[in-house]
Amino acid sequence: MIERINTLMLFYSLGASEFADEIGLLRSTFSHILSGRNKPGMELLEKIMVRFPAVNLNWLIGNAGEMIRSTEPILDVRQSDLTDFTGDSHPSIDLFGQATSNKEPIIIDEIEGVVI
């Protein structure tokens, strides 16, 4: 899994410290995971999936499928990115996890049995 985490960092052009900051993990904890001192656990997986929702969890855990599961915008659930949930402006997330705003309605859909 460490190789795939390194691939993610390269894909998003982030160093180890930046990646740890992005996912909200202590830099030292992330460093210990990358060095092999600590094994990656559920906390790391959860933090990666929250920050980078387009990443295919099956790929991350077991190298099955593509790294990015869809090129469709995925709703980011961080409250700070929501402009007006009931108004005209609806947020969505591009492939790189960046919030964008548009006038289109958000379509909630099931992808691989997971409701987004």
PDB file of C-alpha atoms in Angstrom:
ATOM      1  CA  MET A   1       0.000   0.000   0.000  1.00  0.00           C
ATOM      2  CA  ILE A   2       2.942   2.352   0.610  1.00  0.00           C
ATOM      3  CA  GLU A   3       3.778   2.307  -3.111  1.00  0.00           C
ATOM      4  CA  ARG A   4       0.221   3.331  -3.961  1.00  0.00           C
ATOM      5  CA  ILE A   5       0.284   6.125  -1.374  1.00  0.00           C
ATOM      6  CA  ASN A   6       3.510   7.352  -2.981  1.00  0.00           C
ATOM      7  CA  THR A   7       1.757   7.179  -6.363  1.00  0.00           C
ATOM      8  CA  LEU A   8      -1.081   9.305  -4.958  1.00  0.00           C
ATOM      9  CA  MET A   9       1.388  11.883  -3.679  1.00  0.00           C
ATOM     10  CA  LEU A  10       2.989  12.066  -7.125  1.00  0.00           C
ATOM     11  CA  PHE A  11      -0.408  12.273  -8.838  1.00  0.00           C
ATOM     12  CA  TYR A  12      -1.471  15.206  -6.648  1.00  0.00           C
ATOM     13  CA  SER A  13       2.052  16.746  -6.717  1.00  0.00           C
ATOM     14  CA  LEU A  14       2.383  16.665  -2.932  1.00  0.00           C
ATOM     15  CA  GLY A  15       5.381  15.879  -0.775  1.00  0.00           C
ATOM     16  CA  ALA A  16       5.000  13.746   2.343  1.00  0.00           C
ATOM     17  CA  SER A  17       4.536  16.726   4.683  1.00  0.00           C
ATOM     18  CA  GLU A  18       2.037  18.382   2.355  1.00  0.00           C
ATOM     19  CA  PHE A  19       0.101  15.140   1.932  1.00  0.00           C
ATOM     20  CA  ALA A  20      -0.039  14.624   5.711  1.00  0.00           C
ATOM     21  CA  ASP A  21      -1.311  18.191   6.130  1.00  0.00           C
ATOM     22  CA  GLU A  22      -3.911  17.717   3.368  1.00  0.00           C
ATOM     23  CA  ILE A  23      -5.401  14.606   4.941  1.00  0.00           C
ATOM     24  CA  GLY A  24      -5.126  15.926   8.497  1.00  0.00           C
ATOM     25  CA  LEU A  25      -2.601  13.432   9.833  1.00  0.00           C
ATOM     26  CA  LEU A  26       0.396  14.327  11.971  1.00  0.00           C
ATOM     27  CA  ARG A  27       3.514  14.576   9.834  1.00  0.00           C
ATOM     28  CA  SER A  28       5.444  12.302  12.179  1.00  0.00           C
ATOM     29  CA  THR A  29       2.715   9.651  12.070  1.00  0.00           C
ATOM     30  CA  PHE A  30       2.669   9.765   8.276  1.00  0.00           C
ATOM     31  CA  SER A  31       6.463   9.602   8.146  1.00  0.00           C
ATOM     32  CA  HIS A  32       6.417   6.466  10.313  1.00  0.00           C
ATOM     33  CA  ILE A  33       3.893   4.873   7.942  1.00  0.00           C
ATOM     34  CA  LEU A  34       5.969   5.717   4.855  1.00  0.00           C
ATOM     35  CA  SER A  35       9.142   4.380   6.472  1.00  0.00           C
ATOM     36  CA  GLY A  36       7.462   1.109   7.423  1.00  0.00           C
ATOM     37  CA  ARG A  37       7.808   1.677  11.166  1.00  0.00           C
ATOM     38  CA  ASN A  38       3.989   1.779  11.527  1.00  0.00           C
ATOM     39  CA  LYS A  39       1.451  -0.029   9.369  1.00  0.00           C
ATOM     40  CA  PRO A  40      -1.252   1.966   7.603  1.00  0.00           C
ATOM     41  CA  GLY A  41      -4.601   1.608   9.348  1.00  0.00           C
ATOM     42  CA  MET A  42      -8.228   2.587   9.018  1.00  0.00           C
ATOM     43  CA  GLU A  43      -7.557   6.152  10.202  1.00  0.00           C
ATOM     44  CA  LEU A  44      -5.212   6.756   7.270  1.00  0.00           C
ATOM     45  CA  LEU A  45      -7.618   5.192   4.763  1.00  0.00           C
ATOM     46  CA  GLU A  46     -10.533   7.222   6.081  1.00  0.00           C
ATOM     47  CA  LYS A  47      -8.581  10.468   5.935  1.00  0.00           C
ATOM     48  CA  ILE A  48      -7.440   9.788   2.367  1.00  0.00           C
ATOM     49  CA  MET A  49     -10.966   8.949   1.249  1.00  0.00           C
ATOM     50  CA  VAL A  50     -12.453  12.077   2.845  1.00  0.00           C
ATOM     51  CA  ARG A  51      -9.869  14.401   1.284  1.00  0.00           C
ATOM     52  CA  PHE A  52      -9.551  12.608  -2.069  1.00  0.00           C
ATOM     53  CA  PRO A  53     -13.011  11.119  -2.723  1.00  0.00           C
ATOM     54  CA  ALA A  54     -12.231  10.183  -6.343  1.00  0.00           C
ATOM     55  CA  VAL A  55      -9.576   7.670  -5.252  1.00  0.00           C
ATOM     56  CA  ASN A  56     -10.651   4.072  -5.745  1.00  0.00           C
ATOM     57  CA  LEU A  57     -10.481   2.388  -2.325  1.00  0.00           C
ATOM     58  CA  ASN A  58     -10.108  -1.032  -3.966  1.00  0.00           C
ATOM     59  CA  TRP A  59      -7.008   0.231  -5.784  1.00  0.00           C
ATOM     60  CA  LEU A  60      -5.582   1.807  -2.640  1.00  0.00           C
ATOM     61  CA  ILE A  61      -6.000  -1.285  -0.486  1.00  0.00           C
ATOM     62  CA  GLY A  62      -5.429  -4.090  -2.942  1.00  0.00           C
ATOM     63  CA  ASN A  63      -4.235  -2.613  -6.230  1.00  0.00           C
ATOM     64  CA  ALA A  64      -7.494  -3.623  -7.961  1.00  0.00           C
ATOM     65  CA  GLY A  65      -8.904  -1.399 -10.680  1.00  0.00           C
ATOM     66  CA  GLU A  66      -7.932   2.126 -11.599  1.00  0.00           C
ATOM     67  CA  MET A  67      -6.493   4.689  -9.171  1.00  0.00           C
ATOM     68  CA  ILE A  68      -9.267   7.204  -9.883  1.00  0.00           C
ATOM     69  CA  ARG A  69     -12.697   5.591  -9.845  1.00  0.00           C
ATOM     70  CA  SER A  70     -14.524   8.246 -11.856  1.00  0.00           C
ATOM     71  CA  THR A  71     -13.983  11.483 -13.715  1.00  0.00           C
ATOM     72  CA  GLU A  72     -17.454  12.634 -12.696  1.00  0.00           C
ATOM     73  CA  PRO A  73     -17.548  15.394 -10.055  1.00  0.00           C
ATOM     74  CA  ILE A  74     -18.035  14.022  -6.565  1.00  0.00           C
ATOM     75  CA  LEU A  75     -19.740  15.992  -3.805  1.00  0.00           C
ATOM     76  CA  ASP A  76     -17.244  16.955  -1.131  1.00  0.00           C
ATOM     77  CA  VAL A  77     -18.875  16.806   2.286  1.00  0.00           C
ATOM     78  CA  ARG A  78     -16.666  19.400   3.967  1.00  0.00           C
ATOM     79  CA  GLN A  79     -19.059  22.037   5.333  1.00  0.00           C
ATOM     80  CA  SER A  80     -16.563  24.853   4.689  1.00  0.00           C
ATOM     81  CA  ASP A  81     -16.850  24.292   0.924  1.00  0.00           C
ATOM     82  CA  LEU A  82     -20.639  24.557   0.810  1.00  0.00           C
ATOM     83  CA  THR A  83     -21.774  27.975  -0.340  1.00  0.00           C
ATOM     84  CA  ASP A  84     -25.535  27.634  -0.066  1.00  0.00           C
ATOM     85  CA  PHE A  85     -27.023  24.190   0.129  1.00  0.00           C
ATOM     86  CA  THR A  86     -30.551  25.390  -0.633  1.00  0.00           C
ATOM     87  CA  GLY A  87     -29.806  28.256  -3.025  1.00  0.00           C
ATOM     88  CA  ASP A  88     -28.700  28.492  -6.625  1.00  0.00           C
ATOM     89  CA  SER A  89     -25.047  27.696  -6.100  1.00  0.00           C
ATOM     90  CA  HIS A  90     -24.198  24.018  -5.626  1.00  0.00           C
ATOM     91  CA  PRO A  91     -20.670  22.811  -4.942  1.00  0.00           C
ATOM     92  CA  SER A  92     -18.986  19.908  -6.646  1.00  0.00           C
ATOM     93  CA  ILE A  93     -15.474  18.553  -6.650  1.00  0.00           C
ATOM     94  CA  ASP A  94     -13.234  18.211  -9.655  1.00  0.00           C
ATOM     95  CA  LEU A  95     -10.821  15.335 -10.251  1.00  0.00           C
ATOM     96  CA  PHE A  96      -8.217  16.929  -7.988  1.00  0.00           C
ATOM     97  CA  GLY A  97     -10.562  17.409  -5.017  1.00  0.00           C
ATOM     98  CA  GLN A  98     -10.989  21.151  -5.546  1.00  0.00           C
ATOM     99  CA  ALA A  99     -14.385  22.686  -4.808  1.00  0.00           C
ATOM    100  CA  THR A 100     -16.120  24.296  -7.743  1.00  0.00           C
ATOM    101  CA  SER A 101     -19.421  26.100  -7.872  1.00  0.00           C
ATOM    102  CA  ASN A 102     -22.034  25.888 -10.594  1.00  0.00           C
ATOM    103  CA  LYS A 103     -25.728  26.476 -11.188  1.00  0.00           C
ATOM    104  CA  GLU A 104     -26.471  22.815 -11.971  1.00  0.00           C
ATOM    105  CA  PRO A 105     -28.339  20.707  -9.401  1.00  0.00           C
ATOM    106  CA  ILE A 106     -26.333  18.104  -7.535  1.00  0.00           C
ATOM    107  CA  ILE A 107     -27.220  14.563  -8.505  1.00  0.00           C
ATOM    108  CA  ILE A 108     -26.784  12.077  -5.695  1.00  0.00           C
ATOM    109  CA  ASP A 109     -26.044   8.667  -7.139  1.00  0.00           C
ATOM    110  CA  GLU A 110     -24.921   5.233  -6.062  1.00  0.00           C
ATOM    111  CA  ILE A 111     -21.492   4.173  -7.264  1.00  0.00           C
ATOM    112  CA  GLU A 112     -20.405   0.613  -6.552  1.00  0.00           C
ATOM    113  CA  GLY A 113     -22.965   0.308  -3.757  1.00  0.00           C
ATOM    114  CA  VAL A 114     -21.743   3.406  -1.888  1.00  0.00           C
ATOM    115  CA  VAL A 115     -24.153   6.328  -1.603  1.00  0.00           C
ATOM    116  CA  ILE A 116     -22.339   9.621  -2.120  1.00  0.00           C
TER     117      ILE A 116
END
